[in-house]
């Protein structure tokens, strides 16, 4: 109950900036795929897939292994809301809301632990009412990235708690009480190892393209904690245990995603042309201020979207760094904890500057030294980390003002300025008040409208063509979308007893002659064909890489089923 007021204020603030989510329908956004994906996740799960890997209807009606490569957490959470009775649109909007509210709580937990309750509330407000947060929710509609905001402060907090426990590690086991204390310490240590591993794993299965750059930043934070730990060896071991456990918990996702990436178009589509990270660097003036817009990212200064960090976030960060540096130099009898907090403020400022630097072309050499960073596509994704550290620094500023009245005055001034400058950003461009679940999940919408916006998980080898902008797209027209799961030649072949699901097709057929069967499904490792109960090979030697096979004259029972590969099964076992 002692944290009731801060939590209530965080909730109220979340409701205010989430107000557009409460309107009927859904607003326009860049990533307009979430309702369709949740619908297909729900469908595949109810048909028996777990973990869900393959979805049908996407990929122009031919289906593809979306959740082999796309982190599933936000759709898992959306599925929980849907199973509780909400529609697909409302479930997606509720995931957006919780991404805002829980991120505020997460930042409050971190900053309160470091700098006290008032600082925690300040940081939480800055973290929620962040310009880039408005971009993620109301411009881009980046559901997974928006929820990534939740895990970042909790990861920092859990590792801080893990390092802080080292102070209690030097026990002399001379009596029963000390042995009991040592057991308590070891129990707490195990708890924070588990927590840090869980939060890291959740970040991986929420957004791997935020996890990747964060794993370049996190070691710098951990190195600072290592320098301050009394038992450096034990802290190192605990960090390694956390990391290994996190990788194990999330192995079901990242192992297949890495090892089966070679089968899809992702490299061909996301590392070239308009998706090349080299044309999406941000200019320094854009970080300070830029016209708010709902367009896209483009080369040079032609962006129709704002990448501003937020003037107040920048000024608060600089003020905190200057004040912390001055106080450290004076060194007037600070306690060990106070010195640590001052030093941590300077570390956070360094990480804030580093994150901002990584959005600019000055960091190009770093991007090219670490090729996996190219999968981020947009260097401005590092703005999530500028938001993380600048928000934490805003709370640190409150802490560094040692007089209570100054702290309260600074808190009210900062929050008022924050609301005046940023609250107006939290609204979409247009609403679609008439959008319903039925419209958003119709076959035409999913197989054509949604499929056109994202097809990097289509199998490699599918025939491509160039659009008017020179981008590669699938060589298919709307008239060519499949209406049936199975096509046969000759057409006189009878098909009956058909059973279809997203991952299995079963039917009987009476072939009057030798028959060619084409399943309107993209060929991908894991699809297995049985004819009359016997494993049978198939080909995909056609422009769309569709599963094709031949059967002899007569009656046949056909089963085509998507199953786990060795790598997927191994990954599932590890997790």
Coordinates of C-alpha atoms in Angstrom, one line a residue:
X1 CA 0.0 0.0 0.0
X2 CA 3.0 2.4 0.6
X3 CA 3.4 2.6 -3.2
X4 CA -0.3 3.1 -3.9
X5 CA -0.1 6.7 -4.9
X6 CA 2.8 6.4 -7.4
X7 CA 1.2 3.3 -9.0
X8 CA -2.2 5.0 -9.2
X9 CA -0.6 8.0 -10.9
X10 CA 1.2 5.8 -13.3
X11 CA -2.1 4.0 -14.1
X12 CA -4.0 7.4 -14.6
X13 CA -1.2 8.6 -16.9
X14 CA -1.4 5.4 -18.8
X15 CA -5.1 5.8 -19.3
X16 CA -4.8 9.3 -20.5
X17 CA -2.1 8.6 -23.1
X18 CA -4.0 5.5 -24.1
X19 CA -7.3 7.3 -24.6
X20 CA -7.4 6.7 -28.4
X21 CA -7.3 3.0 -27.8
X22 CA -10.7 3.1 -26.2
X23 CA -12.5 4.3 -29.3
X24 CA -14.3 1.7 -31.5
X25 CA -12.4 0.1 -34.4
X26 CA -8.7 0.8 -34.8
X27 CA -6.6 3.7 -35.9
X28 CA -4.3 3.7 -39.0
X29 CA -0.7 2.6 -38.3
X30 CA 2.3 1.5 -40.3
X31 CA 2.4 -2.1 -39.0
X32 CA -1.2 -2.9 -39.7
X33 CA -0.8 -6.7 -39.3
X34 CA -1.5 -7.4 -35.6
X35 CA -5.1 -8.2 -35.8
X36 CA -4.6 -10.7 -38.6
X37 CA -1.6 -12.2 -36.9
X38 CA -3.4 -12.6 -33.6
X39 CA -6.4 -14.2 -35.4
X40 CA -4.1 -16.7 -37.2
X41 CA -2.2 -17.4 -34.0
X42 CA -5.5 -18.2 -32.2
X43 CA -6.6 -20.4 -35.1
X44 CA -3.3 -22.4 -35.2
X45 CA -3.2 -22.8 -31.4
X46 CA -6.7 -24.1 -31.3
X47 CA -5.9 -26.5 -34.1
X48 CA -3.2 -28.1 -31.9
X49 CA 0.0 -26.3 -32.8
X50 CA 2.2 -25.5 -29.8
X51 CA 4.4 -23.7 -30.0
X52 CA 2.7 -22.1 -33.0
X53 CA 5.0 -22.1 -36.0
X54 CA 2.9 -22.0 -39.2
X55 CA 0.0 -19.8 -40.1
X56 CA -2.2 -20.1 -43.2
X57 CA -3.8 -17.3 -45.3
X58 CA -0.7 -15.0 -44.9
X59 CA 1.8 -15.2 -47.7
X60 CA -0.9 -14.5 -50.3
X61 CA -3.0 -17.4 -49.1
X62 CA -0.2 -20.0 -49.2
X63 CA 0.8 -19.7 -45.6
X64 CA 4.3 -19.4 -44.1
X65 CA 6.3 -20.1 -40.9
X66 CA 5.6 -16.7 -39.3
X67 CA 6.3 -17.8 -35.7
X68 CA 9.5 -19.6 -36.6
X69 CA 11.0 -16.2 -37.2
X70 CA 8.7 -13.6 -35.5
X71 CA 8.8 -13.3 -31.7
X72 CA 5.5 -14.6 -30.4
X73 CA 5.1 -13.0 -27.0
X74 CA 2.7 -10.1 -27.8
X75 CA 0.4 -12.6 -29.6
X76 CA 0.6 -15.0 -26.7
X77 CA -0.6 -12.2 -24.4
X78 CA -3.2 -11.1 -26.9
X79 CA -4.4 -14.7 -27.1
X80 CA -4.9 -14.6 -23.3
X81 CA -7.1 -11.6 -23.6
X82 CA -9.0 -13.2 -26.5
X83 CA -9.6 -16.4 -24.6
X84 CA -11.0 -14.2 -21.8
X85 CA -13.7 -13.0 -24.2
X86 CA -12.3 -10.0 -26.0
X87 CA -12.3 -9.7 -29.8
X88 CA -9.1 -9.6 -31.8
X89 CA -9.1 -5.8 -32.2
X90 CA -9.7 -5.2 -28.6
X91 CA -7.1 -7.7 -27.5
X92 CA -4.5 -6.0 -29.7
X93 CA -5.4 -2.6 -28.2
X94 CA -5.2 -4.1 -24.7
X95 CA -1.7 -5.3 -25.4
X96 CA -0.8 -1.8 -26.4
X97 CA -2.3 -0.4 -23.2
X98 CA -0.4 -2.9 -21.0
X99 CA 2.8 -2.1 -22.8
X100 CA 2.5 1.5 -21.7
X101 CA 1.2 0.8 -18.1
X102 CA 3.7 -2.0 -17.3
X103 CA 6.6 -0.1 -18.7
X104 CA 5.8 2.7 -16.3
X105 CA 5.7 0.3 -13.4
X106 CA 8.9 -1.3 -14.6
X107 CA 10.8 2.0 -14.7
X108 CA 9.3 2.9 -11.3
X109 CA 10.7 -0.3 -9.9
X110 CA 14.2 0.5 -11.3
X111 CA 14.4 4.2 -10.4
X112 CA 12.8 3.7 -7.0
X113 CA 15.4 1.1 -6.1
X114 CA 18.2 3.4 -7.2
X115 CA 17.0 6.9 -6.2
X116 CA 13.8 6.7 -4.1
X117 CA 10.1 6.9 -4.7
X118 CA 9.8 10.4 -6.0
X119 CA 12.6 9.8 -8.5
X120 CA 11.0 6.5 -9.5
X121 CA 7.7 8.3 -10.3
X122 CA 9.5 10.9 -12.3
X123 CA 11.4 8.4 -14.3
X124 CA 8.2 6.4 -14.9
X125 CA 6.4 9.4 -16.2
X126 CA 9.3 10.4 -18.5
X127 CA 9.5 6.8 -19.8
X128 CA 5.8 6.6 -20.7
X129 CA 5.4 10.1 -22.1
X130 CA 8.3 9.8 -24.5
X131 CA 8.1 11.1 -28.1
X132 CA 9.5 7.8 -29.5
X133 CA 6.8 6.0 -27.4
X134 CA 4.1 8.0 -29.2
X135 CA 5.8 7.0 -32.5
X136 CA 5.8 3.3 -31.6
X137 CA 2.1 3.3 -30.5
X138 CA 0.3 5.8 -32.7
X139 CA 2.5 6.2 -35.8
X140 CA 4.2 2.9 -36.4
X141 CA 1.9 0.7 -34.4
X142 CA 5.0 -1.3 -33.4
X143 CA 3.3 -3.7 -30.9
X144 CA 6.3 -5.9 -30.1
X145 CA 8.7 -2.9 -29.8
X146 CA 6.3 -1.1 -27.6
X147 CA 6.2 -4.1 -25.2
X148 CA 10.0 -4.3 -25.2
X149 CA 9.9 -1.1 -23.1
X150 CA 8.6 -3.2 -20.3
X151 CA 11.5 -5.6 -20.0
X152 CA 14.5 -3.2 -20.3
X153 CA 14.2 -1.5 -16.9
X154 CA 13.4 -4.9 -15.2
X155 CA 16.6 -6.4 -16.7
X156 CA 18.7 -3.5 -15.3
X157 CA 16.9 -3.7 -12.0
X158 CA 17.4 -7.5 -11.6
X159 CA 21.1 -7.4 -12.4
X160 CA 21.5 -4.5 -10.0
X161 CA 19.8 -6.5 -7.2
X162 CA 22.1 -9.4 -8.1
X163 CA 25.2 -7.3 -7.7
X164 CA 23.9 -5.6 -4.6
X165 CA 23.6 -9.0 -2.9
X166 CA 27.3 -9.5 -3.1
X167 CA 27.7 -7.1 -0.1
X168 CA 26.1 -9.9 2.0
X169 CA 28.2 -12.8 0.6
X170 CA 31.1 -12.7 3.1
X171 CA 29.7 -14.9 5.9
X172 CA 31.6 -16.8 8.5
X173 CA 29.6 -19.9 9.2
X174 CA 30.4 -20.0 12.9
X175 CA 26.9 -20.4 14.3
X176 CA 23.4 -21.4 13.3
X177 CA 22.1 -17.8 12.8
X178 CA 24.9 -17.0 10.3
X179 CA 24.3 -20.3 8.5
X180 CA 20.6 -19.4 8.2
X181 CA 21.6 -15.9 6.9
X182 CA 23.8 -17.5 4.3
X183 CA 21.0 -19.8 3.1
X184 CA 18.8 -16.8 2.9
X185 CA 21.4 -14.9 0.8
X186 CA 21.8 -17.9 -1.5
X187 CA 18.1 -18.1 -1.9
X188 CA 17.9 -14.4 -2.9
X189 CA 20.8 -14.8 -5.3
X190 CA 19.0 -17.7 -7.0
X191 CA 15.8 -15.7 -7.2
X192 CA 17.5 -12.8 -8.9
X193 CA 19.4 -15.1 -11.3
X194 CA 16.0 -16.5 -12.3
X195 CA 14.4 -13.1 -12.6
X196 CA 17.2 -11.6 -14.7
X197 CA 17.2 -14.7 -16.9
X198 CA 13.4 -14.6 -17.3
X199 CA 13.3 -10.9 -18.2
X200 CA 16.1 -11.4 -20.8
X201 CA 14.2 -14.4 -22.3
X202 CA 11.0 -12.4 -22.4
X203 CA 12.8 -9.6 -24.3
X204 CA 14.1 -12.2 -26.8
X205 CA 10.6 -13.6 -27.5
X206 CA 9.1 -10.1 -27.5
X207 CA 11.4 -8.4 -30.0
X208 CA 14.7 -10.1 -31.0
X209 CA 15.7 -6.9 -32.9
X210 CA 15.7 -5.0 -29.6
X211 CA 17.4 -7.9 -27.8
X212 CA 20.2 -7.8 -30.2
X213 CA 21.4 -4.2 -29.8
X214 CA 20.6 -4.3 -26.1
X215 CA 23.1 -7.2 -25.7
X216 CA 25.8 -4.7 -26.9
X217 CA 24.7 -2.1 -24.3
X218 CA 24.0 -4.4 -21.3
X219 CA 27.7 -5.6 -20.9
X220 CA 28.8 -2.0 -20.3
X221 CA 26.2 -1.7 -17.5
X222 CA 27.3 -5.1 -16.1
X223 CA 30.9 -4.1 -16.2
X224 CA 30.2 -1.1 -14.0
X225 CA 28.3 -3.4 -11.6
X226 CA 31.2 -5.8 -11.7
X227 CA 33.7 -3.0 -10.7
X228 CA 31.5 -2.2 -7.7
X229 CA 30.7 -5.8 -6.6
X230 CA 32.5 -7.0 -3.5
X231 CA 32.7 -10.6 -4.8
X232 CA 33.5 -10.1 -8.5
X233 CA 34.0 -13.8 -9.2
X234 CA 30.6 -14.7 -7.8
X235 CA 28.9 -11.8 -9.7
X236 CA 30.5 -12.9 -12.9
X237 CA 29.3 -16.5 -12.4
X238 CA 25.8 -15.3 -11.6
X239 CA 25.6 -13.1 -14.7
X240 CA 26.8 -16.0 -16.9
X241 CA 24.2 -18.3 -15.3
X242 CA 21.5 -15.7 -16.0
X243 CA 22.5 -15.4 -19.6
X244 CA 22.8 -19.1 -20.3
X245 CA 19.4 -19.7 -18.6
X246 CA 17.8 -16.9 -20.6
X247 CA 19.2 -18.4 -23.9
X248 CA 17.8 -21.8 -22.8
X249 CA 14.4 -20.5 -21.9
X250 CA 14.1 -18.7 -25.3
X251 CA 15.8 -21.4 -27.3
X252 CA 12.5 -22.6 -28.8
X253 CA 12.4 -19.3 -30.7
X254 CA 16.0 -18.2 -31.5
X255 CA 17.6 -21.5 -32.5
X256 CA 15.1 -22.2 -35.4
X257 CA 15.1 -18.5 -36.3
X258 CA 18.8 -18.5 -36.8
X259 CA 19.3 -22.0 -38.4
X260 CA 16.3 -21.9 -40.7
X261 CA 16.7 -18.3 -41.9
X262 CA 18.5 -19.6 -44.9
X263 CA 15.3 -21.0 -46.3
X264 CA 13.4 -17.6 -46.5
X265 CA 13.7 -14.3 -48.3
X266 CA 14.6 -12.2 -45.3
X267 CA 18.2 -11.4 -46.3
X268 CA 17.1 -10.7 -49.9
X269 CA 14.4 -8.3 -48.8
X270 CA 15.5 -6.7 -45.5
X271 CA 19.1 -6.0 -46.2
X272 CA 18.9 -4.2 -49.5
X273 CA 17.2 -1.3 -51.3
X274 CA 14.9 0.8 -49.1
X275 CA 15.5 -1.6 -46.2
X276 CA 19.3 -0.9 -46.1
X277 CA 20.2 0.6 -42.7
X278 CA 22.7 2.9 -44.4
X279 CA 19.9 5.2 -45.7
X280 CA 18.1 5.4 -42.4
X281 CA 20.6 7.1 -40.2
X282 CA 19.3 10.1 -38.3
X283 CA 20.7 13.6 -38.4
X284 CA 21.6 15.4 -35.2
X285 CA 19.0 18.1 -35.7
X286 CA 16.4 15.4 -35.9
X287 CA 17.3 14.2 -32.5
X288 CA 16.8 17.6 -31.0
X289 CA 13.6 18.5 -32.8
X290 CA 11.7 17.5 -36.0
X291 CA 8.3 18.1 -37.4
X292 CA 5.8 15.5 -36.1
X293 CA 4.4 13.3 -38.9
X294 CA 2.8 10.0 -39.8
X295 CA 4.9 9.2 -42.8
X296 CA 7.8 6.7 -43.2
X297 CA 11.6 6.7 -42.8
X298 CA 13.5 7.8 -45.9
X299 CA 16.9 8.7 -47.0
X300 CA 18.5 12.0 -45.9
X301 CA 16.1 14.5 -44.3
X302 CA 13.1 13.4 -46.3
X303 CA 11.6 11.4 -43.3
X304 CA 7.9 11.9 -42.8
X305 CA 8.3 10.7 -39.2
X306 CA 9.9 12.3 -36.2
X307 CA 12.9 10.9 -34.4
X308 CA 13.2 13.5 -31.7
X309 CA 14.4 12.3 -28.3
X310 CA 12.6 15.1 -26.6
X311 CA 14.1 18.4 -25.5
X312 CA 13.1 17.9 -21.9
X313 CA 14.7 14.4 -21.8
X314 CA 17.9 15.7 -23.3
X315 CA 18.1 18.7 -20.9
X316 CA 17.3 16.6 -17.9
X317 CA 20.0 14.1 -18.9
X318 CA 22.6 16.8 -19.3
X319 CA 21.7 18.5 -16.1
X320 CA 21.9 15.2 -14.2
X321 CA 25.3 14.5 -15.7
X322 CA 26.7 17.9 -14.9
X323 CA 25.3 17.9 -11.3
X324 CA 26.6 14.3 -10.7
X325 CA 30.0 15.2 -12.0
X326 CA 30.3 18.3 -9.8
X327 CA 29.2 16.4 -6.7
X328 CA 31.7 13.6 -7.4
X329 CA 34.5 16.1 -7.8
X330 CA 33.6 17.8 -4.5
X331 CA 33.4 14.4 -2.8
X332 CA 32.2 15.9 0.5
X333 CA 31.9 12.8 2.6
X334 CA 29.4 10.9 0.5
X335 CA 28.4 7.5 1.7
X336 CA 29.4 4.5 -0.4
X337 CA 25.8 4.2 -1.7
X338 CA 25.6 7.9 -2.6
X339 CA 28.9 7.7 -4.5
X340 CA 27.6 4.6 -6.3
X341 CA 24.5 6.4 -7.4
X342 CA 26.4 9.4 -8.6
X343 CA 28.7 7.2 -10.6
X344 CA 25.8 5.2 -12.0
X345 CA 24.2 8.5 -13.2
X346 CA 27.3 9.2 -15.3
X347 CA 27.3 5.6 -16.6
X348 CA 23.6 6.1 -17.7
X349 CA 24.5 9.4 -19.3
X350 CA 27.3 7.7 -21.3
X351 CA 24.9 4.9 -22.4
X352 CA 22.4 7.6 -23.4
X353 CA 25.0 9.4 -25.5
X354 CA 26.1 6.1 -27.0
X355 CA 22.5 5.1 -27.9
X356 CA 22.0 8.5 -29.6
X357 CA 25.3 8.2 -31.4
X358 CA 24.2 4.8 -32.8
X359 CA 21.3 6.4 -34.6
X360 CA 23.6 8.7 -36.6
X361 CA 25.9 8.1 -39.6
X362 CA 28.9 8.7 -37.4
X363 CA 28.4 5.2 -36.1
X364 CA 28.4 3.5 -39.5
X365 CA 31.7 1.8 -38.9
X366 CA 30.3 0.1 -35.8
X367 CA 27.3 -1.1 -37.8
X368 CA 29.5 -2.5 -40.4
X369 CA 31.8 -4.2 -37.9
X370 CA 28.8 -6.1 -36.5
X371 CA 26.9 -7.4 -39.5
X372 CA 23.9 -8.8 -37.5
X373 CA 22.9 -5.2 -36.7
X374 CA 21.9 -4.8 -40.3
X375 CA 18.7 -6.8 -39.5
X376 CA 17.5 -3.8 -37.4
X377 CA 17.0 -2.0 -40.8
X378 CA 16.6 1.3 -38.9
X379 CA 19.4 2.7 -36.8
X380 CA 16.7 4.9 -35.1
X381 CA 15.5 1.8 -33.2
X382 CA 18.3 2.8 -30.7
X383 CA 15.9 5.6 -29.7
X384 CA 14.3 3.0 -27.3
X385 CA 17.6 3.1 -25.4
X386 CA 17.9 6.9 -25.4
X387 CA 14.4 6.8 -23.9
X388 CA 15.4 4.2 -21.3
X389 CA 18.5 6.0 -20.0
X390 CA 17.2 9.6 -20.3
X391 CA 14.1 8.7 -18.3
X392 CA 16.2 7.1 -15.6
X393 CA 18.4 10.2 -15.6
X394 CA 15.3 12.4 -15.1
X395 CA 14.7 10.5 -11.9
X396 CA 18.3 10.8 -10.9
X397 CA 18.1 14.5 -11.2
X398 CA 15.4 14.6 -8.5
X399 CA 17.6 12.4 -6.3
X400 CA 20.6 14.7 -6.7
X401 CA 18.6 17.7 -5.4
X402 CA 19.3 16.9 -1.7
X403 CA 16.8 19.4 -0.2
X404 CA 13.2 18.0 -0.1
X405 CA 11.5 21.2 -1.1
X406 CA 13.8 21.5 -4.2
X407 CA 13.0 17.9 -5.1
X408 CA 9.2 18.5 -4.9
X409 CA 9.5 21.7 -6.8
X410 CA 11.6 20.1 -9.5
X411 CA 9.2 17.2 -9.7
X412 CA 6.2 19.3 -10.4
X413 CA 8.0 21.6 -12.8
X414 CA 9.4 18.6 -14.8
X415 CA 6.0 16.8 -15.0
X416 CA 4.1 19.9 -16.0
X417 CA 6.7 20.6 -18.8
X418 CA 6.6 17.0 -19.8
X419 CA 2.8 17.0 -20.2
X420 CA 2.8 20.3 -22.0
X421 CA 5.4 19.3 -24.5
X422 CA 4.7 15.6 -25.2
X423 CA 1.1 14.8 -24.3
X424 CA -0.2 16.2 -27.6
X425 CA 1.8 13.6 -29.5
X426 CA -0.2 10.7 -28.2
X427 CA -2.9 10.5 -30.8
X428 CA -3.2 8.8 -34.2
X429 CA -3.6 10.4 -37.6
X430 CA -6.9 8.8 -38.5
X431 CA -9.4 6.4 -37.0
X432 CA -11.2 3.5 -38.7
X433 CA -14.3 3.5 -36.5
X434 CA -16.1 1.0 -38.7
X435 CA -13.3 -1.7 -38.6
X436 CA -14.6 -4.9 -37.1
X437 CA -13.0 -8.3 -36.4
X438 CA -14.9 -9.7 -39.3
X439 CA -13.4 -7.2 -41.8
X440 CA -9.9 -7.3 -40.3
X441 CA -9.8 -11.1 -40.5
X442 CA -11.4 -11.7 -43.8
X443 CA -9.6 -13.9 -46.3
X444 CA -9.2 -11.1 -48.8
X445 CA -7.7 -8.7 -46.3
X446 CA -5.2 -11.2 -44.9
X447 CA -4.3 -12.9 -48.1
X448 CA -3.9 -9.7 -50.1
X449 CA -3.9 -6.4 -48.1
X450 CA -1.8 -7.6 -45.2
X451 CA 0.3 -10.1 -47.2
X452 CA 1.5 -7.2 -49.5
X453 CA 3.0 -5.4 -46.5
X454 CA 5.2 -8.2 -45.2
X455 CA 6.4 -11.3 -47.0
X456 CA 10.0 -11.7 -45.9
X457 CA 9.1 -15.2 -44.4
X458 CA 8.1 -16.5 -47.9
X459 CA 10.5 -19.4 -49.0
X460 CA 13.6 -18.5 -50.9
X461 CA 13.2 -19.2 -54.6
X462 CA 9.7 -17.7 -55.1
X463 CA 9.5 -15.7 -58.2
X464 CA 9.9 -11.9 -57.6
X465 CA 9.3 -8.8 -59.6
X466 CA 10.0 -5.1 -59.0
X467 CA 7.4 -2.5 -58.1
X468 CA 7.3 1.1 -59.3
X469 CA 9.9 2.0 -56.6
X470 CA 12.3 -0.7 -57.6
X471 CA 11.5 -2.9 -54.5
X472 CA 11.2 -6.6 -55.0
X473 CA 7.7 -8.1 -54.5
X474 CA 6.1 -11.5 -55.0
X475 CA 5.1 -12.0 -58.6
X476 CA 1.4 -12.6 -58.0
X477 CA -1.8 -10.7 -58.7
X478 CA -5.0 -10.6 -56.6
X479 CA -6.7 -12.8 -59.2
X480 CA -4.2 -15.5 -58.6
X481 CA -4.9 -15.9 -54.9
X482 CA -5.8 -19.5 -54.1
X483 CA -9.5 -20.3 -53.5
X484 CA -8.9 -24.0 -52.7
X485 CA -6.2 -25.8 -50.8
X486 CA -5.8 -28.4 -53.4
X487 CA -5.7 -28.2 -57.2
X488 CA -5.6 -31.3 -59.4
X489 CA -4.9 -32.0 -63.0
X490 CA -6.9 -33.5 -64.7
X491 CA -9.9 -31.9 -63.2
X492 CA -11.9 -35.1 -63.5
X493 CA -10.2 -36.4 -60.4
X494 CA -12.6 -36.6 -57.5
X495 CA -11.6 -35.2 -54.0
X496 CA -13.7 -36.0 -51.0
X497 CA -13.5 -36.4 -47.2
X498 CA -11.4 -33.2 -47.0
X499 CA -10.0 -32.1 -43.6
X500 CA -8.1 -28.9 -43.5
X501 CA -6.3 -27.0 -40.8
X502 CA -3.4 -24.5 -40.8
X503 CA -0.9 -27.3 -40.4
X504 CA -2.6 -30.4 -41.9
X505 CA -4.5 -31.4 -45.0
X506 CA -6.1 -34.8 -45.3
X507 CA -8.3 -36.0 -48.1
X508 CA -9.2 -39.0 -50.2
X509 CA -9.1 -38.9 -54.0
X510 CA -10.3 -41.1 -56.9
X511 CA -7.9 -40.5 -59.8
X512 CA -9.2 -41.6 -63.1
X513 CA -5.7 -41.3 -64.6
X514 CA -2.3 -40.3 -63.4
X515 CA -2.8 -37.1 -61.5
X516 CA -0.7 -34.1 -60.6
X517 CA -1.7 -32.6 -57.2
X518 CA -0.7 -29.1 -56.2
X519 CA -1.2 -28.1 -52.6
X520 CA -1.6 -24.3 -52.4
X521 CA 1.0 -24.2 -49.6
X522 CA 4.6 -22.8 -49.8
X523 CA 7.2 -25.6 -49.5
X524 CA 9.2 -25.4 -46.3
X525 CA 11.1 -27.8 -44.1
X526 CA 8.7 -29.6 -41.9
X527 CA 6.0 -30.4 -44.4
X528 CA 5.7 -34.1 -44.8
X529 CA 3.6 -36.0 -47.4
X530 CA 2.1 -39.4 -47.0
X531 CA 0.2 -41.2 -49.8
X532 CA -1.8 -44.2 -48.6
X533 CA 0.1 -44.0 -45.3
X534 CA 3.6 -44.1 -46.9
X535 CA 6.1 -41.2 -46.7
X536 CA 6.3 -39.7 -50.2
X537 CA 8.5 -37.1 -51.7
X538 CA 7.2 -33.9 -53.4
X539 CA 8.6 -31.2 -55.5
X540 CA 8.4 -27.4 -55.5
X541 CA 9.8 -26.8 -59.0
X542 CA 7.3 -24.0 -59.9
X543 CA 7.4 -20.2 -59.7
X544 CA 5.7 -20.0 -56.3
X545 CA 7.5 -23.0 -54.7
X546 CA 4.2 -24.7 -54.0
X547 CA 4.1 -28.3 -52.9
X548 CA 3.4 -30.6 -55.9
X549 CA 3.3 -34.3 -56.4
X550 CA 1.9 -37.0 -58.6
X551 CA -0.3 -40.0 -57.8
X552 CA -1.2 -43.0 -59.9
X553 CA -4.7 -44.0 -61.1
X554 CA -7.0 -45.2 -58.4
X555 CA -8.1 -44.5 -54.9
X556 CA -5.7 -42.8 -52.5
X557 CA -5.6 -41.3 -49.0
X558 CA -3.4 -38.2 -48.9
X559 CA -2.0 -36.6 -45.8
X560 CA 0.1 -33.4 -45.8
X561 CA 1.3 -32.3 -42.4
X562 CA 3.6 -29.6 -40.9
X563 CA 5.8 -31.1 -38.2
X564 CA 8.9 -30.2 -36.3
X565 CA 12.3 -30.4 -37.8
X566 CA 15.3 -31.7 -35.9
X567 CA 16.4 -28.1 -35.0
X568 CA 12.9 -27.1 -33.9
X569 CA 12.5 -30.2 -31.8
X570 CA 15.9 -29.7 -30.2
X571 CA 15.1 -26.1 -29.4
X572 CA 11.8 -27.1 -27.9
X573 CA 13.6 -29.7 -25.7
X574 CA 16.1 -27.2 -24.5
X575 CA 13.5 -24.7 -23.5

